Amino acid sequence: MQVSVLASGSKGNATLVAMNGAKILVDAGISATRIKKALAAEDVDAADLDAVLLTHEHRDHVAGLATLARWYHLPVYSRRKTLASLPVGIQQALADASGLNLADALGAMASDELVAESRPAYGSASLFEPASHRETLLHPVDGPFRLFSLRITPFSVPHDAADPVGYRIEGDSTVTVCTDLGFVTQSVAASIDGTDVLVLESNHDPAVLRGGSYPWPLKRRILSNRGHLANADAAWAVAHLERKPRDIFLAHLSQENNRPDLARDTVNTILAGQGIEIPLHVTKQDEAVRLR
């Protein structure tokens, strides 16, 4: 198993999960060139990616998606409302690469328990072949589905997007990615419980945010139940889990309303106060943080 958070923050997010022979990219919110280089640094060829899982349609999670799709013909999985809410340019790029109009592309997959076929290696077929010879890239999913030997379960999170989700990825180990949420609901807690590796948002310190330079409407959005998770809230969410993760990535840190040491110290202090010791890996905006 390999988990590499290639980039995390308001300027772009992308996470590699490699397990059971499959290589999955969760979000593509930095440029395709950066993703390609970051993957190469992790000894992964971008052409060997098997799929992209989108958590939601905000730019910092989809900025590199259109180019990746054109370069590597990658299948993209997310909730139907998320795919329908992508920026028009990204929708068009994905539909064009599929050889379908958008309505047909969105309607191409309807059932939950689907097993992916082995994806042809990049370069084995031309993107200019007739549409009937090419696979659909847009894959709306609602419930659990399978990619090769992995079981992937999207779960709803409270955030101001069309239909945002986290992902629980189960193979020989379990990796769960859960960012961009205003608070941890009971269903979210159930979805992250018992995971081996947890990528969890630790976005801001409320006191720093309130005293910062952001305009009040933006502060109110971040602090709301559909905004972003504070450091202490992330810690208490973990503390209340029945089955704790083995490792935690603290993700999506605000560059203005948080600091890596503040996030780590806040979470560590709360966990230690509950007698909990878990290795914390603080993610970065411009550098990969990995666990192998």
Coordinates of C-alpha atoms in Angstrom, one line a residue, residues 43 75 199 225 247:
D43 CA 7.9 6.2 -8.9
P75 CA -12.1 7.1 -16.3
V199 CA -6.7 11.6 5.2
N225 CA -21.7 23.5 8.9
D247 CA -1.9 6.7 10.6

